[in-house]
Short mmCIF file of N, CA, C and O in Angstrom, two decimals:
data_model
loop_
_atom_site.label_atom_id
_atom_site.label_comp_id
_atom_site.label_asym_id
_atom_site.label_seq_id
_atom_site.Cartn_x
_atom_site.Cartn_y
_atom_site.Cartn_z
N THR A 18 0.84 -1.20 0.00
CA THR A 18 0.00 0.00 0.00
C THR A 18 0.87 1.24 0.00
O THR A 18 1.88 1.29 0.68
N TYR A 19 0.43 2.23 -0.73
CA TYR A 19 1.15 3.50 -0.80
C TYR A 19 0.47 4.57 0.04
O TYR A 19 1.06 5.60 0.30
N ASN A 20 -0.76 4.36 0.45
CA ASN A 20 -1.48 5.40 1.18
C ASN A 20 -1.63 5.04 2.65
O ASN A 20 -2.65 5.33 3.25
N ASN A 21 -0.57 4.45 3.23
CA ASN A 21 -0.60 4.11 4.65
C ASN A 21 -0.54 5.39 5.48
O ASN A 21 0.32 6.23 5.29
N THR A 22 -1.48 5.52 6.40
CA THR A 22 -1.56 6.73 7.22
C THR A 22 -0.89 6.55 8.58
O THR A 22 -0.97 7.43 9.44
N THR A 23 -0.25 5.42 8.78
CA THR A 23 0.62 5.19 9.93
C THR A 23 1.96 4.72 9.37
O THR A 23 2.03 4.19 8.26
N GLU A 24 3.02 4.91 10.12
CA GLU A 24 4.34 4.50 9.63
C GLU A 24 4.40 3.00 9.41
O GLU A 24 3.95 2.22 10.25
N LYS A 25 4.95 2.61 8.28
CA LYS A 25 5.17 1.21 7.94
C LYS A 25 6.67 0.98 8.05
O LYS A 25 7.47 1.75 7.52
N LEU A 26 7.08 -0.09 8.76
CA LEU A 26 8.50 -0.38 8.96
C LEU A 26 8.96 -1.46 8.00
O LEU A 26 8.28 -2.48 7.83
N ASP A 27 10.12 -1.25 7.37
CA ASP A 27 10.74 -2.21 6.47
C ASP A 27 12.19 -2.42 6.87
O ASP A 27 12.85 -1.47 7.27
N GLY A 28 12.67 -3.65 6.75
CA GLY A 28 14.08 -3.94 7.02
C GLY A 28 14.27 -4.77 8.26
O GLY A 28 13.32 -5.06 9.00
N PRO A 29 15.52 -5.18 8.53
CA PRO A 29 15.83 -5.97 9.72
C PRO A 29 15.54 -5.18 10.99
O PRO A 29 15.60 -3.94 10.98
N ALA A 30 15.25 -5.87 12.07
CA ALA A 30 14.78 -5.24 13.31
C ALA A 30 15.63 -4.07 13.79
O ALA A 30 15.10 -3.07 14.25
N ASP A 31 16.95 -4.14 13.66
CA ASP A 31 17.80 -3.06 14.19
C ASP A 31 18.15 -2.00 13.15
O ASP A 31 18.85 -1.05 13.45
N LYS A 32 17.64 -2.13 11.93
CA LYS A 32 17.95 -1.17 10.86
C LYS A 32 16.70 -0.89 10.02
O LYS A 32 16.76 -0.81 8.80
N GLN A 33 15.58 -0.68 10.68
CA GLN A 33 14.33 -0.47 9.95
C GLN A 33 14.19 0.97 9.46
O GLN A 33 14.62 1.91 10.11
N TRP A 34 13.54 1.09 8.30
CA TRP A 34 13.16 2.37 7.73
C TRP A 34 11.65 2.50 7.90
O TRP A 34 10.91 1.54 7.70
N ALA A 35 11.20 3.69 8.26
CA ALA A 35 9.77 3.96 8.42
C ALA A 35 9.28 4.76 7.22
O ALA A 35 9.96 5.70 6.79
N THR A 36 8.13 4.39 6.68
CA THR A 36 7.54 5.16 5.59
C THR A 36 6.11 5.55 5.95
O THR A 36 5.40 4.81 6.62
N TYR A 37 5.73 6.72 5.50
CA TYR A 37 4.37 7.24 5.63
C TYR A 37 3.95 7.63 4.22
O TYR A 37 4.70 8.33 3.51
N TYR A 38 2.80 7.17 3.80
CA TYR A 38 2.34 7.36 2.42
C TYR A 38 3.41 6.88 1.45
O TYR A 38 3.77 7.56 0.51
N GLY A 39 3.94 5.68 1.72
CA GLY A 39 4.95 5.11 0.86
C GLY A 39 5.29 3.69 1.24
O GLY A 39 4.81 3.16 2.24
N THR A 40 6.14 3.07 0.42
CA THR A 40 6.53 1.69 0.65
C THR A 40 7.75 1.34 -0.21
O THR A 40 8.07 2.06 -1.16
N ALA A 41 8.39 0.24 0.09
CA ALA A 41 9.40 -0.32 -0.80
C ALA A 41 8.64 -0.93 -1.97
O ALA A 41 7.66 -1.65 -1.76
N SER A 42 9.05 -0.62 -3.19
CA SER A 42 8.27 -1.04 -4.35
C SER A 42 9.15 -1.48 -5.51
O SER A 42 10.19 -0.88 -5.77
N THR A 43 8.67 -2.49 -6.23
CA THR A 43 9.34 -2.93 -7.46
C THR A 43 8.79 -2.20 -8.67
O THR A 43 9.36 -2.27 -9.75
N THR A 44 7.69 -1.46 -8.51
CA THR A 44 7.10 -0.71 -9.61
C THR A 44 7.97 0.48 -9.97
O THR A 44 8.21 1.35 -9.13
N SER A 45 8.47 0.51 -11.18
CA SER A 45 9.31 1.62 -11.68
C SER A 45 10.52 1.90 -10.80
O SER A 45 10.93 3.05 -10.63
N ALA A 46 11.12 0.86 -10.24
CA ALA A 46 12.33 1.04 -9.41
C ALA A 46 13.39 1.76 -10.23
O ALA A 46 13.53 1.54 -11.43
N ILE A 47 14.17 2.65 -9.58
CA ILE A 47 15.17 3.43 -10.32
C ILE A 47 16.57 2.82 -10.25
O ILE A 47 17.45 3.23 -10.99
N ALA A 48 16.79 1.88 -9.35
CA ALA A 48 18.07 1.16 -9.28
C ALA A 48 17.76 -0.24 -8.76
O ALA A 48 16.95 -0.41 -7.86
N ASP A 49 18.41 -1.22 -9.32
CA ASP A 49 18.18 -2.60 -8.93
C ASP A 49 16.69 -2.95 -9.03
O ASP A 49 16.01 -2.46 -9.91
N ALA A 50 16.20 -3.77 -8.10
CA ALA A 50 14.82 -4.27 -8.23
C ALA A 50 13.80 -3.51 -7.39
O ALA A 50 12.61 -3.57 -7.65
N VAL A 51 14.26 -2.77 -6.36
CA VAL A 51 13.33 -2.12 -5.42
C VAL A 51 13.80 -0.70 -5.12
O VAL A 51 14.98 -0.47 -4.91
N SER A 52 12.86 0.24 -5.08
CA SER A 52 13.12 1.61 -4.63
C SER A 52 12.08 1.96 -3.58
O SER A 52 10.97 1.44 -3.61
N MET A 53 12.44 2.85 -2.67
CA MET A 53 11.43 3.39 -1.76
C MET A 53 10.63 4.40 -2.56
O MET A 53 11.18 5.17 -3.34
N GLN A 54 9.33 4.35 -2.38
CA GLN A 54 8.46 5.18 -3.18
C GLN A 54 7.39 5.83 -2.29
O GLN A 54 6.73 5.14 -1.53
N MET A 55 7.30 7.14 -2.37
CA MET A 55 6.25 7.88 -1.68
C MET A 55 5.28 8.39 -2.73
O MET A 55 5.70 8.84 -3.79
N ARG A 56 4.00 8.33 -2.41
CA ARG A 56 2.98 8.80 -3.36
C ARG A 56 2.34 10.07 -2.84
O ARG A 56 2.16 10.26 -1.63
N TRP A 57 1.97 10.95 -3.77
CA TRP A 57 1.18 12.13 -3.45
C TRP A 57 -0.10 12.03 -4.25
O TRP A 57 -0.08 11.77 -5.46
N TYR A 58 -1.23 12.20 -3.57
CA TYR A 58 -2.54 12.09 -4.19
C TYR A 58 -3.23 13.45 -4.22
O TYR A 58 -3.31 14.12 -3.18
N ALA A 59 -3.75 13.85 -5.37
CA ALA A 59 -4.49 15.10 -5.49
C ALA A 59 -5.70 15.09 -4.58
O ALA A 59 -6.14 16.14 -4.09
N SER A 60 -6.24 13.90 -4.30
CA SER A 60 -7.41 13.78 -3.43
C SER A 60 -7.06 13.91 -1.94
O SER A 60 -7.95 14.04 -1.10
N ALA A 61 -5.77 13.86 -1.60
CA ALA A 61 -5.31 14.01 -0.21
C ALA A 61 -4.07 14.90 -0.21
O ALA A 61 -2.98 14.47 0.16
N PRO A 62 -4.22 16.16 -0.61
CA PRO A 62 -3.06 17.03 -0.86
C PRO A 62 -2.18 17.35 0.34
O PRO A 62 -1.03 17.73 0.17
N THR A 63 -2.69 17.19 1.56
CA THR A 63 -1.87 17.53 2.72
C THR A 63 -1.07 16.33 3.24
O THR A 63 -0.27 16.48 4.15
N ASN A 64 -1.29 15.16 2.69
CA ASN A 64 -0.54 13.97 3.11
C ASN A 64 0.76 13.88 2.32
O ASN A 64 0.78 13.40 1.19
N LEU A 65 1.82 14.36 2.93
CA LEU A 65 3.13 14.36 2.28
C LEU A 65 3.94 13.17 2.80
O LEU A 65 4.26 13.10 3.99
N GLY A 66 4.25 12.24 1.90
CA GLY A 66 4.96 11.04 2.29
C GLY A 66 6.37 11.34 2.79
O GLY A 66 6.97 12.35 2.45
N TYR A 67 6.87 10.41 3.61
CA TYR A 67 8.25 10.54 4.07
C TYR A 67 8.84 9.15 4.32
O TYR A 67 8.13 8.15 4.42
N LEU A 68 10.14 9.14 4.43
CA LEU A 68 10.94 7.95 4.69
C LEU A 68 12.01 8.36 5.67
O LEU A 68 12.67 9.38 5.48
N ASN A 69 12.16 7.62 6.77
CA ASN A 69 13.22 7.95 7.71
C ASN A 69 13.81 6.70 8.35
O ASN A 69 13.17 5.67 8.42
N THR A 70 15.06 6.87 8.81
CA THR A 70 15.69 5.77 9.54
C THR A 70 15.00 5.68 10.89
O THR A 70 14.72 6.69 11.53
N ASN A 71 14.75 4.45 11.32
CA ASN A 71 14.17 4.21 12.64
C ASN A 71 15.29 3.70 13.56
O ASN A 71 15.05 2.92 14.46
N PHE A 72 16.50 4.13 13.27
CA PHE A 72 17.69 3.74 14.02
C PHE A 72 18.67 4.91 13.96
O PHE A 72 18.58 5.76 13.08
N ASP A 73 19.60 4.93 14.91
CA ASP A 73 20.58 6.02 14.98
C ASP A 73 21.83 5.69 14.19
O ASP A 73 22.23 4.52 14.06
N LEU A 74 22.46 6.74 13.68
CA LEU A 74 23.73 6.65 12.96
C LEU A 74 24.71 7.61 13.63
O LEU A 74 24.33 8.72 14.01
N LEU A 75 25.96 7.21 13.76
CA LEU A 75 26.96 8.03 14.42
C LEU A 75 28.10 8.35 13.44
O LEU A 75 28.46 7.51 12.61
N ASN A 76 28.66 9.55 13.54
CA ASN A 76 29.80 9.98 12.72
C ASN A 76 29.47 10.06 11.23
O ASN A 76 30.26 9.65 10.39
N VAL A 77 28.30 10.59 10.89
CA VAL A 77 27.92 10.72 9.49
C VAL A 77 28.29 12.12 9.00
O VAL A 77 27.87 13.12 9.58
N ALA A 78 29.09 12.18 7.92
CA ALA A 78 29.50 13.45 7.34
C ALA A 78 28.59 13.86 6.19
O ALA A 78 28.30 15.03 6.01
N SER A 79 28.16 12.86 5.41
CA SER A 79 27.30 13.16 4.27
C SER A 79 26.47 11.94 3.90
O SER A 79 26.77 10.82 4.30
N ILE A 80 25.41 12.21 3.15
CA ILE A 80 24.47 11.18 2.73
C ILE A 80 24.26 11.33 1.24
O ILE A 80 23.80 12.38 0.77
N ASN A 81 24.62 10.31 0.50
CA ASN A 81 24.36 10.28 -0.93
C ASN A 81 23.09 9.48 -1.16
O ASN A 81 22.87 8.46 -0.48
N PHE A 82 22.27 9.91 -2.10
CA PHE A 82 21.06 9.17 -2.42
C PHE A 82 20.68 9.40 -3.86
O PHE A 82 20.95 10.46 -4.44
N LEU A 83 20.06 8.41 -4.45
CA LEU A 83 19.56 8.48 -5.81
C LEU A 83 18.08 8.83 -5.72
O LEU A 83 17.36 8.22 -4.93
N ALA A 84 17.63 9.80 -6.50
CA ALA A 84 16.23 10.21 -6.42
C ALA A 84 15.71 10.66 -7.77
O ALA A 84 16.47 11.15 -8.61
N SER A 85 14.41 10.52 -7.94
CA SER A 85 13.69 11.08 -9.08
C SER A 85 12.23 11.21 -8.68
O SER A 85 11.83 10.74 -7.61
N SER A 86 11.44 11.85 -9.54
CA SER A 86 10.04 12.03 -9.21
C SER A 86 9.22 12.21 -10.47
O SER A 86 9.75 12.42 -11.55
N THR A 87 7.92 12.15 -10.28
CA THR A 87 6.98 12.50 -11.33
C THR A 87 6.17 13.69 -10.82
O THR A 87 6.12 13.94 -9.61
N GLY A 88 5.56 14.44 -11.72
CA GLY A 88 4.71 15.56 -11.31
C GLY A 88 5.46 16.73 -10.71
O GLY A 88 4.85 17.59 -10.08
N GLY A 89 6.79 16.76 -10.84
CA GLY A 89 7.55 17.88 -10.30
C GLY A 89 7.81 17.82 -8.81
O GLY A 89 8.25 18.81 -8.21
N LEU A 90 7.56 16.67 -8.17
CA LEU A 90 7.80 16.55 -6.73
C LEU A 90 9.28 16.73 -6.42
O LEU A 90 10.15 16.39 -7.21
N ASN A 91 9.55 17.25 -5.23
CA ASN A 91 10.91 17.44 -4.74
C ASN A 91 11.07 16.69 -3.43
O ASN A 91 10.12 16.09 -2.93
N VAL A 92 12.25 16.74 -2.85
CA VAL A 92 12.48 16.07 -1.56
C VAL A 92 13.25 17.01 -0.64
O VAL A 92 14.14 17.74 -1.08
N THR A 93 12.86 17.00 0.63
CA THR A 93 13.58 17.72 1.67
C THR A 93 14.24 16.69 2.57
O THR A 93 13.59 15.76 3.04
N VAL A 94 15.55 16.85 2.78
CA VAL A 94 16.29 15.95 3.67
C VAL A 94 16.56 16.71 4.96
O VAL A 94 16.90 17.90 4.94
N SER A 95 16.39 16.01 6.08
CA SER A 95 16.66 16.61 7.39
C SER A 95 17.20 15.53 8.32
O SER A 95 17.18 14.34 7.99
N ILE A 96 17.68 15.96 9.48
CA ILE A 96 18.21 15.02 10.47
C ILE A 96 17.55 15.27 11.82
O ILE A 96 17.03 16.35 12.09
N SER A 97 17.62 14.25 12.66
CA SER A 97 17.14 14.37 14.03
C SER A 97 18.30 14.00 14.96
O SER A 97 19.04 13.06 14.69
N ILE A 98 18.45 14.75 16.04
CA ILE A 98 19.46 14.42 17.05
C ILE A 98 18.79 13.99 18.36
O ILE A 98 19.45 13.82 19.37
N ASP A 99 17.46 13.81 18.32
CA ASP A 99 16.72 13.42 19.52
C ASP A 99 15.89 12.16 19.29
O ASP A 99 14.78 12.03 19.80
N GLY A 100 16.44 11.23 18.52
CA GLY A 100 15.76 9.95 18.32
C GLY A 100 14.54 10.01 17.43
O GLY A 100 13.70 9.12 17.47
N GLY A 101 14.42 11.05 16.63
CA GLY A 101 13.31 11.16 15.69
C GLY A 101 12.13 11.97 16.18
O GLY A 101 11.11 12.04 15.50
N SER A 102 12.25 12.61 17.33
CA SER A 102 11.14 13.44 17.84
C SER A 102 10.98 14.72 17.02
O SER A 102 9.87 15.13 16.70
N THR A 103 12.11 15.35 16.68
CA THR A 103 12.09 16.56 15.85
C THR A 103 13.19 16.45 14.79
O THR A 103 14.20 15.78 15.02
N TYR A 104 12.98 17.12 13.68
CA TYR A 104 13.96 17.11 12.59
C TYR A 104 14.41 18.53 12.31
O TYR A 104 13.61 19.47 12.35
N ILE A 105 15.71 18.68 12.05
CA ILE A 105 16.33 19.99 11.86
C ILE A 105 17.23 19.95 10.62
O ILE A 105 17.37 18.90 9.98
N ALA A 106 17.87 21.07 10.33
CA ALA A 106 18.86 21.18 9.25
C ALA A 106 18.30 20.72 7.91
O ALA A 106 18.93 19.95 7.19
N GLU A 107 17.11 21.22 7.57
CA GLU A 107 16.44 20.82 6.33
C GLU A 107 17.16 21.38 5.10
O GLU A 107 17.64 22.52 5.12
N GLU A 108 17.20 20.56 4.05
CA GLU A 108 17.71 21.02 2.76
C GLU A 108 16.80 20.49 1.66
O GLU A 108 16.50 19.29 1.62
N LEU A 109 16.33 21.40 0.81
CA LEU A 109 15.45 21.06 -0.30
C LEU A 109 16.27 20.67 -1.52
O LEU A 109 17.21 21.38 -1.89
N PHE A 110 15.91 19.56 -2.13
CA PHE A 110 16.52 19.12 -3.38
C PHE A 110 15.45 19.14 -4.46
O PHE A 110 14.41 18.50 -4.32
N THR A 111 15.71 19.90 -5.53
CA THR A 111 14.79 19.99 -6.66
C THR A 111 15.10 18.83 -7.60
O THR A 111 16.22 18.72 -8.10
N LEU A 112 14.12 17.98 -7.80
CA LEU A 112 14.31 16.75 -8.58
C LEU A 112 13.80 16.88 -10.00
O LEU A 112 13.08 17.81 -10.32
N SER A 113 14.15 15.89 -10.80
CA SER A 113 13.63 15.80 -12.17
C SER A 113 13.15 14.37 -12.37
O SER A 113 13.23 13.54 -11.48
N GLY A 114 12.67 14.10 -13.54
CA GLY A 114 12.21 12.75 -13.86
C GLY A 114 13.36 11.80 -14.12
O GLY A 114 13.17 10.59 -14.24
N THR A 115 14.58 12.32 -14.18
CA THR A 115 15.76 11.49 -14.43
C THR A 115 16.43 11.15 -13.10
O THR A 115 16.75 12.06 -12.32
N PRO A 116 16.66 9.87 -12.80
CA PRO A 116 17.34 9.52 -11.55
C PRO A 116 18.72 10.19 -11.48
O PRO A 116 19.51 10.11 -12.41
N THR A 117 18.96 10.88 -10.38
CA THR A 117 20.20 11.63 -10.17
C THR A 117 20.67 11.38 -8.75
O THR A 117 19.87 11.25 -7.83
N THR A 118 22.00 11.34 -8.56
CA THR A 118 22.56 11.19 -7.22
C THR A 118 22.74 12.58 -6.61
O THR A 118 23.30 13.48 -7.24
N TYR A 119 22.26 12.74 -5.39
CA TYR A 119 22.34 13.99 -4.64
C TYR A 119 23.13 13.75 -3.37
O TYR A 119 23.22 12.62 -2.88
N THR A 120 23.68 14.81 -2.80
CA THR A 120 24.44 14.70 -1.55
C THR A 120 23.91 15.71 -0.54
O THR A 120 23.80 16.90 -0.82
N TYR A 121 23.60 15.21 0.64
CA TYR A 121 23.22 16.03 1.80
C TYR A 121 24.42 16.02 2.73
O TYR A 121 24.86 14.95 3.17
N ASN A 122 24.97 17.18 3.02
CA ASN A 122 26.11 17.28 3.94
C ASN A 122 25.64 17.57 5.35
O ASN A 122 24.90 18.54 5.57
N VAL A 123 26.06 16.73 6.28
CA VAL A 123 25.69 16.91 7.69
C VAL A 123 26.60 17.99 8.28
O VAL A 123 27.83 17.92 8.14
N ASP A 124 25.98 18.98 8.90
CA ASP A 124 26.74 20.05 9.54
C ASP A 124 27.72 19.42 10.54
O ASP A 124 27.35 18.54 11.31
N PRO A 125 28.99 19.87 10.54
CA PRO A 125 29.98 19.31 11.46
C PRO A 125 29.54 19.32 12.92
O PRO A 125 29.96 18.47 13.71
N THR A 126 28.67 20.26 13.31
CA THR A 126 28.16 20.32 14.68
C THR A 126 27.47 19.02 15.08
O THR A 126 27.50 18.63 16.25
N TYR A 127 26.87 18.34 14.12
CA TYR A 127 26.07 17.14 14.41
C TYR A 127 26.78 15.84 14.07
O TYR A 127 26.25 14.76 14.35
N GLN A 128 27.97 15.90 13.49
CA GLN A 128 28.63 14.68 13.02
C GLN A 128 29.04 13.74 14.14
O GLN A 128 29.09 12.53 13.94
N ALA A 129 29.31 14.24 15.32
CA ALA A 129 29.72 13.39 16.44
C ALA A 129 28.52 12.93 17.27
O ALA A 129 28.69 12.30 18.30
N GLN A 130 27.31 13.25 16.82
CA GLN A 130 26.09 12.88 17.54
C GLN A 130 25.35 11.77 16.80
O GLN A 130 25.53 11.59 15.60
N ASN A 131 24.52 11.04 17.53
CA ASN A 131 23.63 10.09 16.88
C ASN A 131 22.58 10.86 16.11
O ASN A 131 21.98 11.79 16.66
N ILE A 132 22.39 10.50 14.86
CA ILE A 132 21.38 11.18 14.05
C ILE A 132 20.45 10.15 13.41
O ILE A 132 20.79 8.98 13.28
N ARG A 133 19.30 10.62 13.03
CA ARG A 133 18.38 9.89 12.17
C ARG A 133 18.16 10.76 10.95
O ARG A 133 18.25 11.98 11.04
N VAL A 134 17.88 10.15 9.82
CA VAL A 134 17.75 10.87 8.55
C VAL A 134 16.33 10.72 8.04
O VAL A 134 15.73 9.64 8.13
N LYS A 135 15.80 11.82 7.49
CA LYS A 135 14.43 11.81 6.96
C LYS A 135 14.40 12.43 5.57
O LYS A 135 15.01 13.47 5.33
N PHE A 136 13.67 11.77 4.66
CA PHE A 136 13.42 12.25 3.31
C PHE A 136 11.92 12.54 3.23
O PHE A 136 11.12 11.62 3.38
N THR A 137 11.55 13.78 3.00
CA THR A 137 10.14 14.17 2.97
C THR A 137 9.74 14.66 1.59
O THR A 137 10.41 15.53 1.02
N LEU A 138 8.66 14.13 1.07
CA LEU A 138 8.11 14.57 -0.20
C LEU A 138 7.74 16.05 -0.06
O LEU A 138 7.08 16.44 0.91
N THR A 139 8.17 16.86 -1.00
CA THR A 139 7.93 18.30 -0.96
C THR A 139 7.29 18.72 -2.28
O THR A 139 7.80 18.38 -3.35
N LEU A 140 6.20 19.45 -2.18
CA LEU A 140 5.49 19.88 -3.39
C LEU A 140 6.21 21.02 -4.09
O LEU A 140 6.83 21.87 -3.43
N PRO A 141 6.11 21.07 -5.42
CA PRO A 141 6.64 22.23 -6.14
C PRO A 141 5.73 23.42 -5.90
O PRO A 141 4.67 23.29 -5.26
N GLU A 142 6.10 24.58 -6.41
CA GLU A 142 5.30 25.79 -6.22
C GLU A 142 3.85 25.58 -6.67
O GLU A 142 2.91 26.01 -6.00
N THR A 143 3.65 24.91 -7.79
CA THR A 143 2.31 24.55 -8.25
C THR A 143 2.14 23.05 -8.09
O THR A 143 2.89 22.27 -8.70
N ALA A 144 1.20 22.64 -7.27
CA ALA A 144 0.99 21.22 -6.99
C ALA A 144 0.60 20.46 -8.26
O ALA A 144 -0.06 21.01 -9.14
N PRO A 145 1.02 19.19 -8.36
CA PRO A 145 0.61 18.38 -9.50
C PRO A 145 -0.91 18.25 -9.57
O PRO A 145 -1.60 18.43 -8.56
N THR A 146 -1.41 17.92 -10.73
CA THR A 146 -2.87 17.77 -10.90
C THR A 146 -3.31 16.32 -10.76
O THR A 146 -4.50 16.04 -10.73
N SER A 147 -2.35 15.39 -10.67
CA SER A 147 -2.70 13.98 -10.52
C SER A 147 -1.68 13.29 -9.63
O SER A 147 -0.66 13.87 -9.26
N THR A 148 -1.98 12.05 -9.29
CA THR A 148 -1.09 11.25 -8.44
C THR A 148 0.34 11.33 -8.97
O THR A 148 0.59 11.18 -10.16
N SER A 149 1.27 11.57 -8.07
CA SER A 149 2.69 11.69 -8.43
C SER A 149 3.51 10.86 -7.45
O SER A 149 3.06 10.53 -6.36
N ARG A 150 4.75 10.56 -7.87
CA ARG A 150 5.59 9.69 -7.05
C ARG A 150 6.98 10.26 -6.84
O ARG A 150 7.54 10.91 -7.72
N LEU A 151 7.53 10.00 -5.66
CA LEU A 151 8.90 10.34 -5.30
C LEU A 151 9.63 9.01 -5.09
O LEU A 151 9.16 8.16 -4.34
N PHE A 152 10.77 8.84 -5.75
CA PHE A 152 11.57 7.62 -5.63
C PHE A 152 12.88 7.94 -4.93
O PHE A 152 13.55 8.90 -5.29
N ILE A 153 13.26 7.12 -3.95
CA ILE A 153 14.53 7.23 -3.25
C ILE A 153 15.20 5.86 -3.31
O ILE A 153 14.57 4.84 -3.04
N ASP A 154 16.49 5.85 -3.62
CA ASP A 154 17.21 4.58 -3.75
C ASP A 154 18.69 4.81 -3.44
O ASP A 154 19.16 5.95 -3.40
N SER A 155 19.40 3.74 -3.24
CA SER A 155 20.86 3.74 -3.09
C SER A 155 21.35 4.77 -2.07
O SER A 155 22.27 5.54 -2.33
N VAL A 156 20.74 4.77 -0.89
CA VAL A 156 21.14 5.70 0.18
C VAL A 156 22.46 5.21 0.77
O VAL A 156 22.60 4.05 1.14
N GLU A 157 23.40 6.13 0.86
CA GLU A 157 24.75 5.81 1.32
C GLU A 157 25.16 6.82 2.39
O GLU A 157 25.16 8.04 2.13
N MET A 158 25.47 6.35 3.59
CA MET A 158 25.91 7.22 4.68
C MET A 158 27.44 7.19 4.72
O MET A 158 28.03 6.12 4.87
N LEU A 159 28.06 8.35 4.57
CA LEU A 159 29.52 8.41 4.55
C LEU A 159 30.03 8.93 5.89
O LEU A 159 29.56 9.94 6.42
N GLU A 160 31.00 8.23 6.43
CA GLU A 160 31.52 8.51 7.75
C GLU A 160 32.39 9.75 7.79
O GLU A 160 33.16 10.04 6.86
N ALA A 161 32.29 10.47 8.90
CA ALA A 161 33.11 11.65 9.12
C ALA A 161 34.52 11.22 9.51
O ALA A 161 34.70 10.21 10.20
N ALA A 162 35.52 11.99 9.07
CA ALA A 162 36.90 11.71 9.46
C ALA A 162 37.04 11.96 10.95
O ALA A 162 36.47 12.92 11.48
N GLN A 163 37.81 11.12 11.60
CA GLN A 163 37.97 11.27 13.05
C GLN A 163 39.37 11.65 13.41
O GLN A 163 40.30 11.43 12.77
#
């Protein structure tokens, strides 16, 4: 299901990813066989899908990810330093229909802290007129030099 209104957990118990209005999907995967996919529905315009780690990461300097979208959707990447209660340090990435690798750099202030990462579907200035999709794949966490 793509229109889950509660977080859906995927992955091994200690490394689960949570999705809201999204799921791991083989439909139109952008790399390999499966991509995380968030859907936006014109009939539910305020439900913005997201994907986040449900586990902490330490010493992360940057995050590379492959992304694309339909309908002009974009993605905002942010981090949490309080176990996922709040997210800070947001950065908007303007996407295209072509899968592209993007890099989110973690502010050095937070690199020595446990963080969680969140990818949130972000609408363009003019919302799409029909169901649109955000694809995230090949997420890579790069360690900070110590």
